PDB file of C-alpha atoms in Angstrom:
ATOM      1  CA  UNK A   1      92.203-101.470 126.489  1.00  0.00           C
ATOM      2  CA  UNK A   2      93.484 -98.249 125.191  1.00  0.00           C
ATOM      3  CA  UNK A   3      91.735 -94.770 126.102  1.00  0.00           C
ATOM      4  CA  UNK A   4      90.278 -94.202 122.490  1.00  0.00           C
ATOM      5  CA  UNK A   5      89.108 -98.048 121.971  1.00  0.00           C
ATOM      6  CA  UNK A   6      87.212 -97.654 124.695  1.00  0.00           C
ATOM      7  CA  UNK A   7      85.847 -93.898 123.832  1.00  0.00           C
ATOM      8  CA  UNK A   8      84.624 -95.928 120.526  1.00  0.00           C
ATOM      9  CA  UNK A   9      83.349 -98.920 122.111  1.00  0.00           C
ATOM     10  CA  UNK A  10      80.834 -97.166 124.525  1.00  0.00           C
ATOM     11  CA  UNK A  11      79.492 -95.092 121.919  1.00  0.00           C
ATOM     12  CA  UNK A  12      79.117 -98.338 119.496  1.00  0.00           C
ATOM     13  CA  UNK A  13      80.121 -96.184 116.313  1.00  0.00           C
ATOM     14  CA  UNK A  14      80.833 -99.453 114.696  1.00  0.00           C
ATOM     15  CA  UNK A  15      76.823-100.325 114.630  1.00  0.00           C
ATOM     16  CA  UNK A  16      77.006 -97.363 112.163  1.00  0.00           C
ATOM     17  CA  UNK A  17      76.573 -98.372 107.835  1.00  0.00           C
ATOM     18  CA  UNK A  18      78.754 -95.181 107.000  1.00  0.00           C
ATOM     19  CA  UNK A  19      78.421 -96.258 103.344  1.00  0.00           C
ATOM     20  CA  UNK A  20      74.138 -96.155 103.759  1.00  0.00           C
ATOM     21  CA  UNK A  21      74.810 -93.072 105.851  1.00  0.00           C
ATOM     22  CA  UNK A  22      76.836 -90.969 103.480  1.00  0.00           C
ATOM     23  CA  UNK A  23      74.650 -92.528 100.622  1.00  0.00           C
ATOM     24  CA  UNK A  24      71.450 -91.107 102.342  1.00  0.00           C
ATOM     25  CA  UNK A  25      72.746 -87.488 102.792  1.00  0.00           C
ATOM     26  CA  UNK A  26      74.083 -87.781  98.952  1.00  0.00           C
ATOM     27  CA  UNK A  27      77.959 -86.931 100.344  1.00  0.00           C
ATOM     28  CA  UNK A  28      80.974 -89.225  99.733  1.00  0.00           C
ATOM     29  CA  UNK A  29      83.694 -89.817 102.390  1.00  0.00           C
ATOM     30  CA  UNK A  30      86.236 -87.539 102.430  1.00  0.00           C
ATOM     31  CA  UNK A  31      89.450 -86.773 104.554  1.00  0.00           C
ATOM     32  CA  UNK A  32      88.633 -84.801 107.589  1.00  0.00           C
ATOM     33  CA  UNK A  33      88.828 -80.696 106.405  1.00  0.00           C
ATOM     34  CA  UNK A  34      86.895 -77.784 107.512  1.00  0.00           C
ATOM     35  CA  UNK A  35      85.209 -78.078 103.908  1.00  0.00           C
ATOM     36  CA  UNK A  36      84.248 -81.725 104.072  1.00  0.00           C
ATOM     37  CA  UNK A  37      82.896 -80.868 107.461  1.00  0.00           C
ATOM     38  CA  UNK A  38      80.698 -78.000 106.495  1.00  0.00           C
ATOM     39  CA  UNK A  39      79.464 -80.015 103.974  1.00  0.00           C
ATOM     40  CA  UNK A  40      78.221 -82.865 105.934  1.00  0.00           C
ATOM     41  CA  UNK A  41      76.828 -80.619 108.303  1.00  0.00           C
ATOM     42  CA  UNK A  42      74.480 -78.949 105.481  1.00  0.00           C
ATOM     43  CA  UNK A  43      73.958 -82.558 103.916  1.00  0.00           C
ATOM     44  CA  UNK A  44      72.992 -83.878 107.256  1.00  0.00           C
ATOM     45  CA  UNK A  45      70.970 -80.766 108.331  1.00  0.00           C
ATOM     46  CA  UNK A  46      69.007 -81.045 104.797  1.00  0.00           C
ATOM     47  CA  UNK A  47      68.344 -84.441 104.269  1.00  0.00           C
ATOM     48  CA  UNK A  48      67.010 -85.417 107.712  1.00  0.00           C
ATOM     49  CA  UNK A  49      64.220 -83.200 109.313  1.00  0.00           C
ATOM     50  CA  UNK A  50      63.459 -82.613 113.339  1.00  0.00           C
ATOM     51  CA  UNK A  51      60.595 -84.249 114.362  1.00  0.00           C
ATOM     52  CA  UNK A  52      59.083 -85.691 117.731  1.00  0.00           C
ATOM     53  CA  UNK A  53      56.406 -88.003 115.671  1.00  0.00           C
ATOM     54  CA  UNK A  54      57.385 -91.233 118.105  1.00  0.00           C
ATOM     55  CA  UNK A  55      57.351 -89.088 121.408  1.00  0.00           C
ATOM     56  CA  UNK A  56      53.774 -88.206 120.674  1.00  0.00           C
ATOM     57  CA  UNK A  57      52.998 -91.823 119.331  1.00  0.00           C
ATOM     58  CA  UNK A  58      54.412 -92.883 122.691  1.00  0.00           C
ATOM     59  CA  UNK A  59      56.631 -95.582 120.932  1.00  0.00           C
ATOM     60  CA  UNK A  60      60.415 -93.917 120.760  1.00  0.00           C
ATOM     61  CA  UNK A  61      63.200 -96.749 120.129  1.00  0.00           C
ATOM     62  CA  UNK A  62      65.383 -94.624 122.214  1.00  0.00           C
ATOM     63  CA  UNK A  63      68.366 -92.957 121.146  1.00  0.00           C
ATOM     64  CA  UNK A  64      71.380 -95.507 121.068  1.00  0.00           C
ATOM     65  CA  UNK A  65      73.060 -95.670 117.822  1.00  0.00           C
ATOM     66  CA  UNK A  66      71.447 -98.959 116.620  1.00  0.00           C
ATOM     67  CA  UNK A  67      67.672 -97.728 116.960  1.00  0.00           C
ATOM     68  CA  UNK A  68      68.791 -94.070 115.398  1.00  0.00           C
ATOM     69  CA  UNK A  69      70.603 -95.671 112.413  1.00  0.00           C
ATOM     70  CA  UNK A  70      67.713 -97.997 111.873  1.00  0.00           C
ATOM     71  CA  UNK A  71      65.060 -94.847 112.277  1.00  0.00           C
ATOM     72  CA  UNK A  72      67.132 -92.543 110.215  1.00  0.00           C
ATOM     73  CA  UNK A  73      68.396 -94.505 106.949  1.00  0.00           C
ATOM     74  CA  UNK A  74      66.392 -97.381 107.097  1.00  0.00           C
ATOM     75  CA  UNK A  75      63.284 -95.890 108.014  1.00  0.00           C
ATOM     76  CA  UNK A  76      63.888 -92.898 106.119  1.00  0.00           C
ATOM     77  CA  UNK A  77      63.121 -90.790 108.495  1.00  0.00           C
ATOM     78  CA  UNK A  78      64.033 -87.580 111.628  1.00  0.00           C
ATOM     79  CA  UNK A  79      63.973 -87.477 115.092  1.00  0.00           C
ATOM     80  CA  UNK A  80      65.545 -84.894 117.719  1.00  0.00           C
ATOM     81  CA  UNK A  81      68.733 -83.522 118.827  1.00  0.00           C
ATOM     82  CA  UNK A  82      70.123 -86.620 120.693  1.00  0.00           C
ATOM     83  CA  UNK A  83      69.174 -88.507 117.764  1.00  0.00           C
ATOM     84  CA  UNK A  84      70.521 -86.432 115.356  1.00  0.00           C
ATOM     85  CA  UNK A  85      74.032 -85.833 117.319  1.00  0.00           C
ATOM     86  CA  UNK A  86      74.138 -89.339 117.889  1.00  0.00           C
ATOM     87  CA  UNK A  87      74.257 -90.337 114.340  1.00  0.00           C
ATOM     88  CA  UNK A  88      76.254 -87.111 113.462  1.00  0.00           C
ATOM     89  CA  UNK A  89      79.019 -88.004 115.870  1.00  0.00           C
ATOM     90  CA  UNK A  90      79.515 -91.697 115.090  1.00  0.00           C
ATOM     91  CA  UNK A  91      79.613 -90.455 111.511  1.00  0.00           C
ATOM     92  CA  UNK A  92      82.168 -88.341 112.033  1.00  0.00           C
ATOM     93  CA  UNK A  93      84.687 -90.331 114.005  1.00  0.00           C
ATOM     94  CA  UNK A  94      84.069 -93.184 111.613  1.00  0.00           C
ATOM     95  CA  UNK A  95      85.753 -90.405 108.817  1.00  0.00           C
ATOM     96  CA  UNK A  96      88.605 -90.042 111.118  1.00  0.00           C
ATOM     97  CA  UNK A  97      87.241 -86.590 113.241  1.00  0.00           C
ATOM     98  CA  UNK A  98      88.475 -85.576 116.755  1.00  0.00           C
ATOM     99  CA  UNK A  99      84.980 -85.834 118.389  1.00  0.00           C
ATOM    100  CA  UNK A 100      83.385 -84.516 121.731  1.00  0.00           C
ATOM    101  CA  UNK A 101      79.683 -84.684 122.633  1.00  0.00           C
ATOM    102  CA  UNK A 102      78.302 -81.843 124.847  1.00  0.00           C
ATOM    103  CA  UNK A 103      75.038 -81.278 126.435  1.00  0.00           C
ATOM    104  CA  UNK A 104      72.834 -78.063 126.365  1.00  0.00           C
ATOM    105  CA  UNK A 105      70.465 -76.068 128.025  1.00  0.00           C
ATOM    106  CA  UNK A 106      67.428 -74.520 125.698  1.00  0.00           C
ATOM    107  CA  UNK A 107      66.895 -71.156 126.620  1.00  0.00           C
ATOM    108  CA  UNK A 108      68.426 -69.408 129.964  1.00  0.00           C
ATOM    109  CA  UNK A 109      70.359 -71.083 132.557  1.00  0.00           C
ATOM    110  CA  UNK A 110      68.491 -72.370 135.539  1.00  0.00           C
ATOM    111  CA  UNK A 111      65.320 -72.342 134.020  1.00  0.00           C
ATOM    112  CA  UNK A 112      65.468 -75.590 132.089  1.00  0.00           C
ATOM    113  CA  UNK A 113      67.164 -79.151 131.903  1.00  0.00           C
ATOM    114  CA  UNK A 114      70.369 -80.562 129.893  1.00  0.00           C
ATOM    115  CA  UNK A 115      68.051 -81.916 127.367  1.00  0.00           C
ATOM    116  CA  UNK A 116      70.178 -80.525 124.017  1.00  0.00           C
ATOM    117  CA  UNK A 117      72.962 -82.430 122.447  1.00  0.00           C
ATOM    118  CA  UNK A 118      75.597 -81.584 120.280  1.00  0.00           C
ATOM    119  CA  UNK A 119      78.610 -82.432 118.860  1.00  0.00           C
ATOM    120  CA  UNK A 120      81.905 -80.277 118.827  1.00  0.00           C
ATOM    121  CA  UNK A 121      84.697 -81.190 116.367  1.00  0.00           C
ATOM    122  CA  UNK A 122      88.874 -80.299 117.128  1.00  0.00           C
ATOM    123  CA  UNK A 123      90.358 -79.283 113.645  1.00  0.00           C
ATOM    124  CA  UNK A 124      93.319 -77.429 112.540  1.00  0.00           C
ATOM    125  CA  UNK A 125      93.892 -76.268 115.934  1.00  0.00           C
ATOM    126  CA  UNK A 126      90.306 -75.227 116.527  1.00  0.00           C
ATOM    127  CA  UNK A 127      86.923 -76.838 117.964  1.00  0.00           C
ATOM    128  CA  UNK A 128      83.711 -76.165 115.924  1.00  0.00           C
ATOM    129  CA  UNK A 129      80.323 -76.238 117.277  1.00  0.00           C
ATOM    130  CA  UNK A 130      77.858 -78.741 115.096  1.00  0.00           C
ATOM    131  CA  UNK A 131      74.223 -78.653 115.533  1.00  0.00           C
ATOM    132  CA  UNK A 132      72.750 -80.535 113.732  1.00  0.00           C
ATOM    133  CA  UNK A 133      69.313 -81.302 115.889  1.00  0.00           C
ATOM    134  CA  UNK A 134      67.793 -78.178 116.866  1.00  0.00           C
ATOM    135  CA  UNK A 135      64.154 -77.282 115.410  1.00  0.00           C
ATOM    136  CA  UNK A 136      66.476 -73.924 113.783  1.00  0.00           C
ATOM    137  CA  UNK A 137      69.706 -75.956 113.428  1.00  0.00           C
ATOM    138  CA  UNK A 138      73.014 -74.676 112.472  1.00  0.00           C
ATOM    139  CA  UNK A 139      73.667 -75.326 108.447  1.00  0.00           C
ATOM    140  CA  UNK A 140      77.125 -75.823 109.078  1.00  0.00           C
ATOM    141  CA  UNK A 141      79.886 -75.778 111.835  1.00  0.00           C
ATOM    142  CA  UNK A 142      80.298 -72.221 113.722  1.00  0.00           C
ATOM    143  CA  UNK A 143      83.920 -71.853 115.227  1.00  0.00           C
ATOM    144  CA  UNK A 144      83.045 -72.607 118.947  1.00  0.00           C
ATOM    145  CA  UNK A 145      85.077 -69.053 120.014  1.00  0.00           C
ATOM    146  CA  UNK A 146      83.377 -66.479 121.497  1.00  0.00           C
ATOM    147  CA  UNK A 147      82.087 -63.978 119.346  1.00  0.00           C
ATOM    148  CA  UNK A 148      82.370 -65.791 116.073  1.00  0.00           C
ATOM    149  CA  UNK A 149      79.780 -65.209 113.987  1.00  0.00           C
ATOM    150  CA  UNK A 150      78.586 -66.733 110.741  1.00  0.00           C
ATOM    151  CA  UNK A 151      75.787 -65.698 107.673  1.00  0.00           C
ATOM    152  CA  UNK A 152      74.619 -69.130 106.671  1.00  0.00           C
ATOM    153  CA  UNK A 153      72.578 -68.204 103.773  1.00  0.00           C
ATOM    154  CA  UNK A 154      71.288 -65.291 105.171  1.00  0.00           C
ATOM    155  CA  UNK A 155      70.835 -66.766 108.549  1.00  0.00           C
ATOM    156  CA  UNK A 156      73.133 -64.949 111.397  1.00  0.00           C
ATOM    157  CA  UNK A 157      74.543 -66.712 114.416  1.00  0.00           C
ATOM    158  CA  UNK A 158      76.661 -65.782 116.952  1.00  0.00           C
ATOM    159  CA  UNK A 159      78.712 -67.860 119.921  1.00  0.00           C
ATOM    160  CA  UNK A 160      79.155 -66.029 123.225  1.00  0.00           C
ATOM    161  CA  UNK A 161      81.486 -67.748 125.779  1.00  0.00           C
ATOM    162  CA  UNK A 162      80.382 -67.039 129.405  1.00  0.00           C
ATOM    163  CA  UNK A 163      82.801 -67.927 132.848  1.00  0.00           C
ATOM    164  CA  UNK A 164      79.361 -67.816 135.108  1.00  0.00           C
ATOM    165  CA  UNK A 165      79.171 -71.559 135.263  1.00  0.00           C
ATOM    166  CA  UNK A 166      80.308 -73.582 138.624  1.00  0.00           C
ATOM    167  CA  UNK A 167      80.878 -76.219 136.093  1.00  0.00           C
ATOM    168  CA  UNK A 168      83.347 -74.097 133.656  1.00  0.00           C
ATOM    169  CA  UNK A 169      82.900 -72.316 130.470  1.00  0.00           C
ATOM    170  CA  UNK A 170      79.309 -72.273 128.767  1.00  0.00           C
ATOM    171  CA  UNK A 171      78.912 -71.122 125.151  1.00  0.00           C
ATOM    172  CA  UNK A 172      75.639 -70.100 124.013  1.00  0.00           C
ATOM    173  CA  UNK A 173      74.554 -70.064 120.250  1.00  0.00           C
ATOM    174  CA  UNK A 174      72.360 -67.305 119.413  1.00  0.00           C
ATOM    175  CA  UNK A 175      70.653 -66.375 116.159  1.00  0.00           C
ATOM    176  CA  UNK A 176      69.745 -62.822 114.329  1.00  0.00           C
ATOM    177  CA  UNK A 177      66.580 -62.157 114.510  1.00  0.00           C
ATOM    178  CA  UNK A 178      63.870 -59.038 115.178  1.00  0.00           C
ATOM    179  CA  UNK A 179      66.897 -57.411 114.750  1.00  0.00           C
ATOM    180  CA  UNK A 180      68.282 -58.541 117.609  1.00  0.00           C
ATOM    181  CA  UNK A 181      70.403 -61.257 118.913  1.00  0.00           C
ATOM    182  CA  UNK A 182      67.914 -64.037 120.847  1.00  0.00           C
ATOM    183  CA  UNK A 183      69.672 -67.370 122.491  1.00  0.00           C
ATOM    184  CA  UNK A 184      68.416 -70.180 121.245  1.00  0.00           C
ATOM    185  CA  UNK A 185      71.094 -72.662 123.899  1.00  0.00           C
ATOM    186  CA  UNK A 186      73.506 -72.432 125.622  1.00  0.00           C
ATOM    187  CA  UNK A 187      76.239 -75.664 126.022  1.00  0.00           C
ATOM    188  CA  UNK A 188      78.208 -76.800 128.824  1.00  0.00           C
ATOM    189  CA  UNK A 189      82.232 -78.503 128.811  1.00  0.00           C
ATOM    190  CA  UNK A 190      81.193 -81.321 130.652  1.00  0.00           C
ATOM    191  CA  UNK A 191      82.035 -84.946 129.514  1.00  0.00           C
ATOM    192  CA  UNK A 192      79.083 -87.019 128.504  1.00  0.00           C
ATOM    193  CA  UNK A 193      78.351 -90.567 128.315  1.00  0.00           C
ATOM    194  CA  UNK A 194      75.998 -92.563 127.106  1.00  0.00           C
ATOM    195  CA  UNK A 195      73.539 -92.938 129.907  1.00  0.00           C
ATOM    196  CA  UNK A 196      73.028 -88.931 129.855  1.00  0.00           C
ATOM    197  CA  UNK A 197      71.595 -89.138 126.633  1.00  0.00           C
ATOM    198  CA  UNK A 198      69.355 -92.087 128.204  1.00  0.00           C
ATOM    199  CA  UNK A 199      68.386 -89.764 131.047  1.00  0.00           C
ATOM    200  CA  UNK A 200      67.905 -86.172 128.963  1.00  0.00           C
ATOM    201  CA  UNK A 201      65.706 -88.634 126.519  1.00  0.00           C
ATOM    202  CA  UNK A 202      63.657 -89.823 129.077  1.00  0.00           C
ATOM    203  CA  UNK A 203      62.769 -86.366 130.248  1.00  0.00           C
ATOM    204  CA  UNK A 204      62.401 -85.222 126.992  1.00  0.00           C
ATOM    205  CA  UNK A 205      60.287 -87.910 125.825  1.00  0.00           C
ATOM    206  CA  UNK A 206      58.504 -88.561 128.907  1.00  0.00           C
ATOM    207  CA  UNK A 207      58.181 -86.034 131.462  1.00  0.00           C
ATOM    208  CA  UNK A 208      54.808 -84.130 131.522  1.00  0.00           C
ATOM    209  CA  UNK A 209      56.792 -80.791 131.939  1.00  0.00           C
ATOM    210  CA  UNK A 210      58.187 -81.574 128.159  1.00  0.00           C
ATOM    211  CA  UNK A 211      56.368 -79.668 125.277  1.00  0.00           C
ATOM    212  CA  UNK A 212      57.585 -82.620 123.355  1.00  0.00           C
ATOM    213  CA  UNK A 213      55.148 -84.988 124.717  1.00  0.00           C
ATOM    214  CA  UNK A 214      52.470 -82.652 124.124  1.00  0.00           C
ATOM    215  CA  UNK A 215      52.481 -81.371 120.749  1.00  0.00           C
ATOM    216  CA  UNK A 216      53.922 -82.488 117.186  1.00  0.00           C
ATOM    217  CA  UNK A 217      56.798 -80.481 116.132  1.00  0.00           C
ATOM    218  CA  UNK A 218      58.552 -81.136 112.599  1.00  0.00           C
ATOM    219  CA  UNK A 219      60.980 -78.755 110.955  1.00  0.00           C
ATOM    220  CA  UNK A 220      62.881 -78.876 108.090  1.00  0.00           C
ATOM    221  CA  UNK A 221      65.462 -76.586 106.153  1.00  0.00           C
ATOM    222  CA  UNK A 222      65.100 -76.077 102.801  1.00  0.00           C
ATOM    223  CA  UNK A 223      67.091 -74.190 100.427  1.00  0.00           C
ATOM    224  CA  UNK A 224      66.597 -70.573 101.492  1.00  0.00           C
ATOM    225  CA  UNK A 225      63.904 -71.809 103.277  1.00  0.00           C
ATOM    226  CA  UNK A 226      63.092 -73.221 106.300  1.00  0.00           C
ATOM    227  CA  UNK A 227      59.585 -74.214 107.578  1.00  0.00           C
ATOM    228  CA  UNK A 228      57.902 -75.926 110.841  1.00  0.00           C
ATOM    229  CA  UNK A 229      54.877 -76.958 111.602  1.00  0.00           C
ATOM    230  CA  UNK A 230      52.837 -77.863 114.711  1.00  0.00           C
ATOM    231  CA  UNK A 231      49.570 -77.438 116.451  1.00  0.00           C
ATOM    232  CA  UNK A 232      50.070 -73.533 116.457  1.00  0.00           C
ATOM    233  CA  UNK A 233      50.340 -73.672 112.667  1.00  0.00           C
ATOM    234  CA  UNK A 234      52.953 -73.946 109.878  1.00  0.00           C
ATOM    235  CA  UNK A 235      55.451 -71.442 110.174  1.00  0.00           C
ATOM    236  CA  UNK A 236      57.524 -70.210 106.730  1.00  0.00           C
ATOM    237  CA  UNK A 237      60.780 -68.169 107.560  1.00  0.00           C
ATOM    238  CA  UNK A 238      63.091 -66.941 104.149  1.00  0.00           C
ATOM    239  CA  UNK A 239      66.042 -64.897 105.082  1.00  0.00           C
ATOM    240  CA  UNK A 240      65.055 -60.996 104.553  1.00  0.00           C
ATOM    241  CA  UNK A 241      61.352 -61.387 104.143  1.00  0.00           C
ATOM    242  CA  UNK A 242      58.685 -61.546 106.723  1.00  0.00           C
ATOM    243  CA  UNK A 243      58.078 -64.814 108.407  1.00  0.00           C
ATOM    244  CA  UNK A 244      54.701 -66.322 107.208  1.00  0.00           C
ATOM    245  CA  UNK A 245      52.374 -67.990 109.386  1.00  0.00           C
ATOM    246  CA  UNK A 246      49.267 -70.270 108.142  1.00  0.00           C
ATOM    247  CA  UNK A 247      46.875 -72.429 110.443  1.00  0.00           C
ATOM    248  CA  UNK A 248      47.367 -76.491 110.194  1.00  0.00           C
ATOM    249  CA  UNK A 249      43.928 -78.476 109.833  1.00  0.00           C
ATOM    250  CA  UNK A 250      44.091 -81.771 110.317  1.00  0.00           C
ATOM    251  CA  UNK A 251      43.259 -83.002 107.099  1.00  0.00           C
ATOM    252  CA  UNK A 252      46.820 -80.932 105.950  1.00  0.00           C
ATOM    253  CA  UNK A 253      48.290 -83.479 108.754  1.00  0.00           C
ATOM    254  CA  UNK A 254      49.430 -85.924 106.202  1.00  0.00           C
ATOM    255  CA  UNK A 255      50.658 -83.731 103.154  1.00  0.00           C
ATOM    256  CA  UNK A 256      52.645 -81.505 105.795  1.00  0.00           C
ATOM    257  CA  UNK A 257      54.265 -85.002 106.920  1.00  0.00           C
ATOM    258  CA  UNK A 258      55.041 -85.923 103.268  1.00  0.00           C
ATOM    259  CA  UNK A 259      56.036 -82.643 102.548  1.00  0.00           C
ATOM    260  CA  UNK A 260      58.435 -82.646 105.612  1.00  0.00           C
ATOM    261  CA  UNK A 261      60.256 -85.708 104.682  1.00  0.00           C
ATOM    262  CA  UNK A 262      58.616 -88.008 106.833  1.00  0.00           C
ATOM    263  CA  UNK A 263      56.730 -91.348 105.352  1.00  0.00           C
ATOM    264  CA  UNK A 264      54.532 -93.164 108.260  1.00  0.00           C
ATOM    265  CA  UNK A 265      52.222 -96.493 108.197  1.00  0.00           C
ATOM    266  CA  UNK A 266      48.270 -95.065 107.752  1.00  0.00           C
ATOM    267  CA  UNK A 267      47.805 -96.007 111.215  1.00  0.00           C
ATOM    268  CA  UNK A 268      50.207 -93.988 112.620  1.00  0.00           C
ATOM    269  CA  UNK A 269      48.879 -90.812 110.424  1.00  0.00           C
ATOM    270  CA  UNK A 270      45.715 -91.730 111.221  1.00  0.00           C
ATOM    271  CA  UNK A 271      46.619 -91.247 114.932  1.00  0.00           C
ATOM    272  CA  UNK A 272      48.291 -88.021 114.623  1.00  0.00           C
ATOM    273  CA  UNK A 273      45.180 -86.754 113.033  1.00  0.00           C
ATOM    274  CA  UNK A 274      42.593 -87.782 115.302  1.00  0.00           C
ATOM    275  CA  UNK A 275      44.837 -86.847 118.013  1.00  0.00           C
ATOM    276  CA  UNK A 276      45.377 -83.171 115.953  1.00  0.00           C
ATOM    277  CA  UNK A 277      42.460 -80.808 117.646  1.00  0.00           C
ATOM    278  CA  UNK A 278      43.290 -82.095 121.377  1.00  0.00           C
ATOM    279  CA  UNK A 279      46.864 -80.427 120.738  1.00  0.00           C
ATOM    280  CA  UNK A 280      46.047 -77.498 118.975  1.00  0.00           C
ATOM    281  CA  UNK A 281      43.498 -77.339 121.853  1.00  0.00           C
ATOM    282  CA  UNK A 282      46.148 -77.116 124.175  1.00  0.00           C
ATOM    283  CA  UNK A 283      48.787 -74.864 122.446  1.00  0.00           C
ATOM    284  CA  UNK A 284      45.847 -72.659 122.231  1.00  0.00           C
ATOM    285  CA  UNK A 285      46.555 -69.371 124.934  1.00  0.00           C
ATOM    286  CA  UNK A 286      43.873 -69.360 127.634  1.00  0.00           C
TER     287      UNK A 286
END
């Protein structure tokens, strides 16, 4: 079996509807550009928000490509960055992309885990950087070159490529902000397969270390807007004003889901708000 069959096969891109996919983000197929690509990035980025809603329900499908598609078009609703990747990348090489998946590190090096995913993309003699599932994601593709920076709609990023790594280059994605630039992850060249994403997701997902399994986080961008909201409170960021910050109740539990994008059976809102004041016990400072 050739090199590429097999690249496809053990990432299953065929268990991927493209038509339900590209009919959910509202974008029709199109030959692979740099346009077509920055457009499916904001489509993607828009349509489907970041949310941890199973991890805390303690009932994640996992994140191969069948349970994502079902979760994310069929479901109608988020998840988290290997979820969103996942379904990014498959979408892409379905359109006819040169695809690589890449693992991250949140924050600085040697503090925390590879538990971020995304997806770079070879075009035109140049690799992009797509993030697609981070709580602050990317709107659209940033050339993966260090120093490149891009204003997406008034939000700044910037990559930096460092040589520090035993394992190779690293690039880290940072973002304008206090009037400074502050790293929000920094990625790694190694090749990934699938059972990485099984392991990262099981930290992520299970590991009492993980914030994830400890308190709701769902974020969403709007246009020129982008809001989350956990137990510390719903957070309102516009590009050039001052971020707003309100406290979350949790009787505003189900409108902020609603609001978010995300439609859940009673029971399962009913369980997020009961189990509301124990986390915003805990995010609480001591």
């Amino acid at each position: 079996m050739a090199g590429d069959e097999m690249d496809e096969n053990r990432w299953h891109i065929d268990d991927l509807d493209l038509d339900a996919y590209l009919r959910r983000v509202g974008v029709e197929a199109q030959s692979p550009s740099q346009a077509a690509l920055g457009e499916l990035h904001t489509a993607h980025v828009r349509t489907f928000p970041f949310e941890n809603v199973d991890v805390i329900l303690r009932q994640h499908p996992g994140v191969e490509l069948s349970a994502v598609t079902t979760k994310f078009i069929d479901h109608q609703r988020g998840g988290y960055c290997f979820e969103h990747s996942t379904l990014f990348a498959a979408a892409l090489e379905r359109l006819g992309y040169d695809v690589e998946r890449h693992l991250g590190r949140v924050g600085e090096l040697g503090v925390n885990g590879r538990t971020h995913m995304v997806v770079v993309v070879a075009l035109d003699g140049r690799r992009y950087l797509c993030d697609p599932g981070f709580g602050m994601s990317l709107l659209r593709p940033i050339p993966l070159e260090d120093g490149a920076e891009d204003d997406q709609d008034g939000w700044r990023y910037r990559v930096r490529r460092s040589d520090t790594s035993a394992a190779g280059a690293t690039w880290q994605l940072q973002r304008h902000r206090d009037d400074e630039w502050q790293l929000m992850h920094t990625t790694d060249e190694l090749p990934v397969h699938p059972v990485d994403l099984v392991m990262g997701h099981h930290f992520t997902s299970a590991h009492p270390r993980s914030h994830f399994t400890r308190e709701l986080t769902v974020a969403r961008h709007g246009l020129g807007r982008h809001t989350t909201f956990s137990p510390a409170g719903l957070t309102v960021r516009v590009p050039g004003q001052a971020t707003e910050r309100h406290p979350v109740e949790a009787a505003d539990v189900p409108g902020l889901l609603r609001d978010h994008g995300i439609e859940l059976p009673d029971d399962q809102v009913q369980r997020l708000v009961e189990m509301w004041p124990a986390m915003v016990a805990a995010a609480e400072p001591d």
